[in-house]
Tab-separated table of C-alpha atoms in Angstrom:
chain	number	residue	atom	x	y	z
J	1	MET	CA	20.223	11.066	12.452
J	2	THR	CA	21.501	13.214	9.588
J	3	ASN	CA	19.333	15.825	7.930
J	4	SER	CA	19.179	14.099	4.582
J	5	ILE	CA	18.070	10.829	6.174
J	6	LYS	CA	15.444	12.676	8.228
J	7	LYS	CA	14.157	14.347	5.065
J	8	LEU	CA	13.877	11.039	3.239
J	9	ILE	CA	12.091	9.481	6.225
J	10	ASN	CA	9.571	12.334	6.135
J	11	ARG	CA	9.031	11.764	2.432
J	12	PHE	CA	8.405	8.059	2.924
J	13	ARG	CA	5.886	8.943	5.626
J	14	LYS	CA	3.716	10.537	2.917
J	15	LEU	CA	3.040	7.056	1.531
J	16	PRO	CA	-0.212	5.507	2.779
J	17	SER	CA	-0.067	3.928	6.283
J	18	VAL	CA	3.692	4.434	6.628
J	19	GLY	CA	4.682	5.384	10.173
J	20	GLN	CA	8.008	6.545	11.577
J	21	LYS	CA	9.513	3.099	12.036
J	22	THR	CA	8.577	1.795	8.587
J	23	ALA	CA	9.806	5.029	6.987
J	24	GLU	CA	13.136	4.607	8.809
J	25	ARG	CA	13.517	1.078	7.452
J	26	TYR	CA	12.760	2.264	3.911
J	27	ALA	CA	15.242	5.140	4.179
J	28	PHE	CA	17.998	2.852	5.443
J	29	SER	CA	17.319	0.391	2.654
J	30	ILE	CA	17.617	3.221	0.107
J	31	ILE	CA	21.063	3.996	1.549
J	32	SER	CA	22.166	0.378	1.169
J	33	MET	CA	20.884	-0.130	-2.380
J	34	SER	CA	23.271	-0.283	-5.324
J	35	ASP	CA	23.481	2.693	-7.689
J	36	ASP	CA	21.686	0.634	-10.343
J	37	GLU	CA	18.810	-0.208	-8.050
J	38	ILE	CA	18.426	3.462	-7.117
J	39	GLU	CA	18.498	4.535	-10.744
J	40	GLU	CA	15.794	2.007	-11.619
J	41	PHE	CA	13.712	3.128	-8.664
J	42	LEU	CA	13.961	6.807	-9.584
J	43	SER	CA	13.220	6.149	-13.244
J	44	ALA	CA	10.219	3.958	-12.354
J	45	VAL	CA	8.762	6.879	-10.399
J	46	ARG	CA	9.492	9.293	-13.239
J	47	GLU	CA	8.031	6.931	-15.873
J	48	VAL	CA	4.798	6.460	-13.982
J	49	ARG	CA	4.399	10.213	-13.711
J	50	GLU	CA	5.128	10.769	-17.393
J	51	ASN	CA	3.256	7.846	-18.963
J	52	VAL	CA	0.215	7.167	-16.841
J	53	LYS	CA	-2.996	8.889	-17.886
J	54	PHE	CA	-6.708	8.072	-17.699
J	55	CYS	CA	-8.364	5.739	-20.202
J	56	SER	CA	-10.696	7.842	-22.358
J	57	VAL	CA	-13.450	5.224	-22.011
J	58	CYS	CA	-13.456	3.932	-18.428
J	59	GLY	CA	-11.147	6.351	-16.612
J	60	ASN	CA	-8.740	3.648	-15.412
J	61	PHE	CA	-4.986	4.290	-15.455
J	62	THR	CA	-3.355	3.520	-18.805
J	63	ASP	CA	-0.154	4.178	-20.763
J	64	VAL	CA	-2.142	4.489	-24.013
J	65	THR	CA	-5.405	6.202	-25.003
J	66	VAL	CA	-7.790	3.319	-24.397
J	67	CYS	CA	-6.808	0.894	-21.618
J	68	ASP	CA	-6.175	-2.842	-22.045
J	69	ILE	CA	-9.478	-3.859	-20.493
J	70	CYS	CA	-11.564	-1.487	-22.604
J	71	SER	CA	-9.794	-2.399	-25.852
J	72	LYS	CA	-9.701	-6.164	-25.382
J	73	ARG	CA	-12.601	-7.257	-23.197
J	74	GLU	CA	-16.200	-7.539	-24.373
J	75	SER	CA	-18.732	-7.486	-21.577
J	76	ASP	CA	-22.263	-6.159	-21.275
J	77	ILE	CA	-21.732	-5.586	-17.559
J	78	ILE	CA	-20.079	-2.410	-16.291
J	79	THR	CA	-18.664	-2.392	-12.763
J	80	VAL	CA	-18.536	1.130	-11.363
J	81	VAL	CA	-15.726	1.853	-8.879
J	82	ALA	CA	-14.536	4.941	-7.048
J	83	TYR	CA	-10.808	4.579	-7.806
J	84	PRO	CA	-8.524	2.687	-10.226
J	85	LYS	CA	-7.069	0.694	-7.316
J	86	ASP	CA	-10.508	-0.860	-6.782
J	87	ILE	CA	-10.235	-2.414	-10.252
J	88	VAL	CA	-7.036	-4.163	-9.179
J	89	ALA	CA	-8.909	-5.731	-6.256
J	90	ILE	CA	-11.919	-6.796	-8.346
J	91	GLU	CA	-9.731	-8.230	-11.124
J	92	LYS	CA	-8.435	-10.719	-8.556
J	93	THR	CA	-11.911	-12.318	-8.560
J	94	HIS	CA	-13.312	-14.431	-11.388
J	95	LEU	CA	-15.808	-11.931	-12.742
J	96	ARG	CA	-14.672	-10.294	-16.012
J	97	THR	CA	-16.664	-7.126	-16.609
J	98	SER	CA	-16.016	-3.735	-18.105
J	99	TYR	CA	-15.300	-0.945	-15.641
J	100	HIS	CA	-16.060	2.662	-15.039
J	101	VAL	CA	-13.986	4.734	-12.632
J	102	LEU	CA	-15.721	7.648	-10.928
J	103	HIS	CA	-12.498	9.089	-9.476
J	104	GLY	CA	-14.113	9.760	-6.144
J	105	VAL	CA	-17.415	9.524	-4.311
J	106	LEU	CA	-20.041	12.141	-3.536
J	107	SER	CA	-18.998	14.090	-0.469
J	108	PRO	CA	-20.961	17.149	0.607
J	109	LEU	CA	-18.401	17.712	3.380
J	110	GLU	CA	-15.518	17.947	0.933
J	111	GLY	CA	-17.683	19.796	-1.587
J	112	ARG	CA	-17.581	16.970	-4.140
J	113	GLY	CA	-20.811	16.870	-6.137
J	114	PRO	CA	-21.871	14.746	-9.145
J	115	GLU	CA	-20.045	17.093	-11.566
J	116	GLU	CA	-16.717	16.255	-9.939
J	117	LEU	CA	-17.205	12.536	-10.643
J	118	ARG	CA	-17.208	10.805	-14.034
J	119	ILE	CA	-20.967	10.183	-13.869
J	120	LYS	CA	-21.851	11.938	-17.137
J	121	GLU	CA	-19.298	9.734	-18.910
J	122	LEU	CA	-20.928	6.642	-17.369
J	123	LEU	CA	-24.390	7.626	-18.592
J	124	GLU	CA	-23.011	8.149	-22.092
J	125	ARG	CA	-21.741	4.559	-22.134
J	126	LEU	CA	-25.178	3.109	-21.380
J	127	TYR	CA	-26.574	3.629	-24.862
J	128	GLY	CA	-24.646	0.588	-26.100
J	129	ASP	CA	-25.217	-3.043	-25.227
J	130	VAL	CA	-25.215	-2.810	-21.428
J	131	SER	CA	-27.328	-5.300	-19.455
J	132	GLU	CA	-26.187	-4.543	-15.934
J	133	VAL	CA	-24.315	-1.949	-13.899
J	134	ILE	CA	-22.662	-3.250	-10.726
J	135	ILE	CA	-21.928	-0.430	-8.320
J	136	ALA	CA	-18.861	-1.358	-6.303
J	137	THR	CA	-18.315	1.664	-4.090
J	138	ASN	CA	-17.249	1.194	-0.469
J	139	PRO	CA	-19.893	0.193	2.095
J	140	ASP	CA	-19.661	3.497	3.957
J	141	ILE	CA	-21.906	6.567	4.012
J	142	GLU	CA	-20.329	8.302	1.028
J	143	GLY	CA	-20.064	5.101	-0.985
J	144	GLU	CA	-23.699	4.259	-0.272
J	145	ALA	CA	-24.910	7.739	-1.162
J	146	THR	CA	-22.949	7.626	-4.423
J	147	ALA	CA	-24.423	4.217	-5.275
J	148	MET	CA	-27.963	5.403	-4.577
J	149	TYR	CA	-27.467	8.547	-6.647
J	150	ILE	CA	-26.175	6.638	-9.650
J	151	ALA	CA	-28.810	3.908	-9.362
J	152	LYS	CA	-31.537	6.536	-9.497
J	153	LEU	CA	-30.126	7.884	-12.770
J	154	ILE	CA	-29.683	4.494	-14.440
J	155	LYS	CA	-32.763	2.528	-13.408
J	156	PRO	CA	-35.203	4.611	-15.541
J	157	GLN	CA	-33.261	3.432	-18.618
J	158	GLY	CA	-34.368	-0.127	-17.862
J	159	ILE	CA	-30.861	-1.330	-17.016
J	160	LYS	CA	-30.382	-3.663	-14.071
J	161	VAL	CA	-28.386	-1.950	-11.286
J	162	THR	CA	-26.788	-4.053	-8.557
J	163	ARG	CA	-24.603	-3.419	-5.549
J	164	LEU	CA	-21.935	-5.573	-3.845
J	165	ALA	CA	-23.448	-7.732	-1.102
J	166	GLN	CA	-22.587	-6.644	2.426
J	167	GLY	CA	-22.144	-8.994	5.332
J	168	ILE	CA	-19.566	-10.802	7.402
J	169	SER	CA	-16.221	-11.491	5.701
J	170	MET	CA	-15.397	-14.980	4.489
J	171	GLY	CA	-13.308	-16.818	7.073
J	172	SER	CA	-13.999	-14.203	9.729
J	173	ASP	CA	-15.291	-14.836	13.203
J	174	ILE	CA	-18.829	-13.779	14.113
J	175	GLU	CA	-17.611	-13.121	17.636
J	176	TYR	CA	-15.365	-10.331	16.343
J	177	ALA	CA	-17.653	-8.910	13.651
J	178	ASP	CA	-18.595	-5.279	14.269
J	179	GLU	CA	-22.194	-4.495	15.119
J	180	ALA	CA	-23.029	-2.686	11.882
J	181	THR	CA	-21.689	-5.516	9.730
J	182	LEU	CA	-23.492	-8.144	11.759
J	183	SER	CA	-26.776	-6.186	11.631
J	184	ARG	CA	-26.441	-5.889	7.879
J	185	ALA	CA	-25.642	-9.583	7.533
J	186	LEU	CA	-28.771	-10.448	9.546
J	187	GLU	CA	-31.031	-8.062	7.635
J	188	THR	CA	-29.874	-9.385	4.283
J	189	ARG	CA	-29.706	-13.056	5.336
J	190	VAL	CA	-30.192	-15.513	2.491
J	191	LEU	CA	-32.394	-18.592	2.297
J	192	LEU	CA	-30.602	-21.964	2.440
B	1	MET	CA	-2.428	-2.657	-14.957
B	2	THR	CA	-0.123	-0.592	-17.170
B	3	ASN	CA	3.532	-1.475	-17.625
B	4	SER	CA	4.859	1.616	-15.922
B	5	ILE	CA	2.671	1.014	-12.868
B	6	LYS	CA	3.780	-2.627	-12.763
B	7	LYS	CA	7.413	-1.529	-12.935
B	8	LEU	CA	6.976	0.914	-10.067
B	9	ILE	CA	5.192	-1.748	-8.003
B	10	ASN	CA	8.158	-4.080	-8.547
B	11	ARG	CA	10.533	-1.343	-7.435
B	12	PHE	CA	8.562	-0.703	-4.257
B	13	ARG	CA	8.678	-4.433	-3.543
B	14	LYS	CA	12.457	-4.101	-3.132
B	15	LEU	CA	11.843	-2.150	0.078
B	16	PRO	CA	11.985	-4.276	3.237
B	17	SER	CA	8.799	-6.268	4.043
B	18	VAL	CA	6.804	-4.710	1.212
B	19	GLY	CA	4.470	-7.221	-0.458
B	20	GLN	CA	2.377	-6.917	-3.616
B	21	LYS	CA	-0.585	-5.191	-2.006
B	22	THR	CA	1.449	-2.618	-0.108
B	23	ALA	CA	3.544	-1.922	-3.217
B	24	GLU	CA	0.328	-1.362	-5.191
B	25	ARG	CA	-0.888	1.159	-2.630
B	26	TYR	CA	2.438	3.015	-2.741
B	27	ALA	CA	2.453	3.087	-6.542
B	28	PHE	CA	-1.096	4.439	-6.688
B	29	SER	CA	-0.252	7.090	-4.136
B	30	ILE	CA	2.743	8.165	-6.244
B	31	ILE	CA	0.352	8.643	-9.172
B	32	SER	CA	-1.951	10.833	-7.111
B	33	MET	CA	0.774	13.030	-5.584
B	34	SER	CA	1.283	16.606	-6.757
B	35	ASP	CA	4.285	17.434	-8.937
B	36	ASP	CA	5.864	19.258	-5.990
B	37	GLU	CA	5.515	16.255	-3.700
B	38	ILE	CA	7.099	14.004	-6.328
B	39	GLU	CA	9.956	16.422	-6.869
B	40	GLU	CA	10.649	16.563	-3.133
B	41	PHE	CA	10.493	12.796	-2.895
B	42	LEU	CA	12.929	12.278	-5.773
B	43	SER	CA	15.328	14.907	-4.484
B	44	ALA	CA	15.222	13.424	-0.958
B	45	VAL	CA	16.325	10.087	-2.412
B	46	ARG	CA	19.063	11.759	-4.469
B	47	GLU	CA	20.278	13.852	-1.510
B	48	VAL	CA	20.569	10.845	0.760
B	49	ARG	CA	22.635	9.037	-1.846
B	50	GLU	CA	24.894	12.033	-2.409
B	51	ASN	CA	25.343	13.293	1.145
B	52	VAL	CA	25.304	10.301	3.437
B	53	LYS	CA	28.635	8.734	4.293
B	54	PHE	CA	30.073	6.901	7.283
B	55	CYS	CA	31.349	8.757	10.363
B	56	SER	CA	35.137	8.354	10.450
B	57	VAL	CA	34.982	7.553	14.177
B	58	CYS	CA	31.989	5.304	14.834
B	59	GLY	CA	30.872	4.308	11.340
B	60	ASN	CA	27.343	5.678	11.749
B	61	PHE	CA	25.669	7.511	8.853
B	62	THR	CA	26.531	11.202	8.701
B	63	ASP	CA	26.402	14.172	6.315
B	64	VAL	CA	29.761	15.444	7.653
B	65	THR	CA	33.087	13.817	8.549
B	66	VAL	CA	32.442	13.121	12.217
B	67	CYS	CA	28.820	12.443	13.158
B	68	ASP	CA	26.742	14.456	15.629
B	69	ILE	CA	26.983	11.871	18.386
B	70	CYS	CA	30.764	11.476	18.126
B	71	SER	CA	31.399	15.216	17.986
B	72	LYS	CA	29.011	16.296	20.759
B	73	ARG	CA	28.592	13.470	23.240
B	74	GLU	CA	31.138	12.514	25.895
B	75	SER	CA	30.732	9.006	27.216
B	76	ASP	CA	33.166	6.362	28.441
B	77	ILE	CA	30.784	3.633	27.319
B	78	ILE	CA	30.779	2.411	23.728
B	79	THR	CA	27.753	0.500	22.461
B	80	VAL	CA	28.664	-1.783	19.579
B	81	VAL	CA	25.927	-2.392	16.982
B	82	ALA	CA	25.770	-4.266	13.700
B	83	TYR	CA	24.051	-1.547	11.655
B	84	PRO	CA	23.360	2.212	11.856
B	85	LYS	CA	19.619	1.526	12.173
B	86	ASP	CA	20.288	-0.157	15.503
B	87	ILE	CA	21.556	3.171	16.848
B	88	VAL	CA	18.199	4.731	16.007
B	89	ALA	CA	16.477	2.075	18.129
B	90	ILE	CA	18.873	2.421	21.074
B	91	GLU	CA	18.727	6.219	21.021
B	92	LYS	CA	15.009	5.890	21.827
B	93	THR	CA	16.038	4.587	25.292
B	94	HIS	CA	17.479	6.751	28.054
B	95	LEU	CA	21.057	5.527	27.880
B	96	ARG	CA	23.418	8.007	26.208
B	97	THR	CA	26.598	6.233	25.129
B	98	SER	CA	29.050	6.476	22.272
B	99	TYR	CA	28.576	3.987	19.474
B	100	HIS	CA	30.536	1.795	17.153
B	101	VAL	CA	28.968	0.337	14.019
B	102	LEU	CA	30.388	-2.964	12.756
B	103	HIS	CA	28.466	-2.833	9.461
B	104	GLY	CA	27.553	-6.476	9.661
B	105	VAL	CA	28.018	-9.560	11.797
B	106	LEU	CA	30.334	-12.523	11.424
B	107	SER	CA	28.831	-14.998	8.970
B	108	PRO	CA	30.842	-17.992	7.803
B	109	LEU	CA	27.972	-18.911	5.487
B	110	GLU	CA	28.106	-15.570	3.687
B	111	GLY	CA	31.902	-15.522	3.915
B	112	ARG	CA	31.999	-12.507	6.217
B	113	GLY	CA	34.993	-12.695	8.576
B	114	PRO	CA	36.375	-10.224	11.143
B	115	GLU	CA	38.218	-8.261	8.424
B	116	GLU	CA	34.905	-7.380	6.762
B	117	LEU	CA	33.629	-5.760	9.966
B	118	ARG	CA	34.880	-2.566	11.605
B	119	ILE	CA	36.488	-4.488	14.491
B	120	LYS	CA	40.023	-3.128	14.033
B	121	GLU	CA	38.598	0.403	14.227
B	122	LEU	CA	36.831	-0.532	17.474
B	123	LEU	CA	40.015	-1.835	19.086
B	124	GLU	CA	41.817	1.376	18.128
B	125	ARG	CA	39.224	3.392	20.032
B	126	LEU	CA	39.808	1.495	23.284
B	127	TYR	CA	43.105	3.200	24.122
B	128	GLY	CA	41.192	6.279	25.296
B	129	ASP	CA	38.987	6.652	28.358
B	130	VAL	CA	36.656	3.667	27.818
B	131	SER	CA	35.181	1.942	30.872
B	132	GLU	CA	32.694	-0.398	29.228
B	133	VAL	CA	31.777	-1.865	25.869
B	134	ILE	CA	28.133	-2.912	25.495
B	135	ILE	CA	27.696	-5.360	22.658
B	136	ALA	CA	24.235	-4.873	21.191
B	137	THR	CA	24.140	-7.362	18.331
B	138	ASN	CA	20.973	-9.357	17.658
B	139	PRO	CA	20.198	-12.354	19.889
B	140	ASP	CA	20.658	-14.843	17.026
B	141	ILE	CA	23.480	-17.215	16.142
B	142	GLU	CA	25.488	-14.734	14.084
B	143	GLY	CA	24.930	-11.903	16.539
B	144	GLU	CA	25.977	-14.124	19.459
B	145	ALA	CA	29.088	-15.347	17.665
B	146	THR	CA	30.068	-11.791	16.810
B	147	ALA	CA	29.574	-10.699	20.427
B	148	MET	CA	31.687	-13.581	21.734
B	149	TYR	CA	34.460	-12.894	19.225
B	150	ILE	CA	34.670	-9.206	20.127
B	151	ALA	CA	34.434	-9.869	23.873
B	152	LYS	CA	37.427	-12.211	23.639
B	153	LEU	CA	39.499	-9.454	22.028
B	154	ILE	CA	38.526	-6.724	24.455
B	155	LYS	CA	38.447	-8.441	27.858
B	156	PRO	CA	42.257	-8.907	28.066
B	157	GLN	CA	42.549	-5.110	27.985
B	158	GLY	CA	40.731	-4.972	31.324
B	159	ILE	CA	37.667	-3.267	29.892
B	160	LYS	CA	34.232	-4.385	31.081
B	161	VAL	CA	32.295	-6.041	28.244
B	162	THR	CA	28.534	-6.488	28.546
B	163	ARG	CA	25.746	-7.796	26.374
B	164	LEU	CA	22.047	-6.868	26.128
B	165	ALA	CA	19.925	-8.989	28.484
B	166	GLN	CA	17.785	-11.583	26.748
B	167	GLY	CA	14.383	-12.710	27.966
B	168	ILE	CA	10.675	-12.220	27.467
B	169	SER	CA	9.592	-8.858	26.035
B	170	MET	CA	8.043	-6.223	28.280
B	171	GLY	CA	4.254	-6.390	28.080
B	172	SER	CA	4.340	-9.700	26.269
B	173	ASP	CA	2.445	-12.817	27.218
B	174	ILE	CA	4.343	-15.831	28.560
B	175	GLU	CA	1.756	-18.045	26.909
B	176	TYR	CA	2.879	-16.845	23.497
B	177	ALA	CA	6.624	-16.559	24.136
B	178	ASP	CA	8.682	-18.864	21.932
B	179	GLU	CA	10.498	-21.755	23.544
B	180	ALA	CA	14.017	-20.408	23.026
B	181	THR	CA	13.166	-17.045	24.549
B	182	LEU	CA	11.410	-18.614	27.499
B	183	SER	CA	14.325	-21.015	28.123
B	184	ARG	CA	16.734	-18.118	28.060
B	185	ALA	CA	14.546	-16.090	30.414
B	186	LEU	CA	14.469	-19.010	32.856
B	187	GLU	CA	18.216	-19.675	32.686
B	188	THR	CA	19.037	-16.017	33.280
B	189	ARG	CA	16.310	-15.430	35.879
B	190	VAL	CA	17.083	-12.656	38.358
B	191	LEU	CA	16.751	-12.623	42.134
B	192	LEU	CA	13.880	-10.554	43.545
């Protein structure tokens, strides 16, 4: 393989979950694209880097100062997420809330404390008309710890704080559920 | 989602087998990369487009006039493939042959005849010291037709022409093998 193809393969491998074989396919497809397609690809990368910044209210990605959701949606519920990509996932559901992006989770191991997250900014938003804060961090140790930490700060203000339910996935097979998930689903079983 | 992120997601979707969700992950990772990483990524794409051309002998990708394999390897076997990426796959095996890239397969539907492929260039290479031509096109209708067409041209020259064996994959499960593959494996069963 030529050096320039090898280099491009290595670059594609920096994308999330891209292994050698996938990176090879991407590199070969770059070689076969038309000049126009390449130009549009390169300019899309450049544009994202130049235009995308954080919304001054919620911290989501935006091309303007205040993002589309913050400027157009009225909701007295704020869903707190770790990263902007989590908003994309939640927006695929029916719930239409406001959001707040922490840009990370608490992680003593990586030296990330509350000051590194956008927690102060969240607290400042609670003086308005907020009835509930849904904490939608991942169901892992760091996500849980972050949720607990934030809940402790918000609850004294008399605002309802909730957390995503944890249990077995819809359409999944109990036989293949991992032990921790199944334990959690049993502990938090609901009355029929 | 902002317009520039949407645009980048659409660009990533042009890569082979990349769906919406994967494209979203790639776009978000581009946003989080350092400026240096982005610069190296963009220049790797540009370099590949500027430097990569076809080897004048075999038609494989190369940064120079004659590719590494053609200039360094001596073999009296030529493996014929449809695309340069197939060479990458075959090079992962132990066999060390010369190659010849057709840059496509015969396809009446897409109006691709023998003149569109590098078949003439292959025939010109056979006057040297060639003992065998292995045709390694895909085991589908177009790949088969291409193999048959080339075999018919080469055999009269007294050169051995072979084809990749077809059958069930190593480590696969007969239970899940598709009918066509299993039929072929039965027809071409080998004596133990």
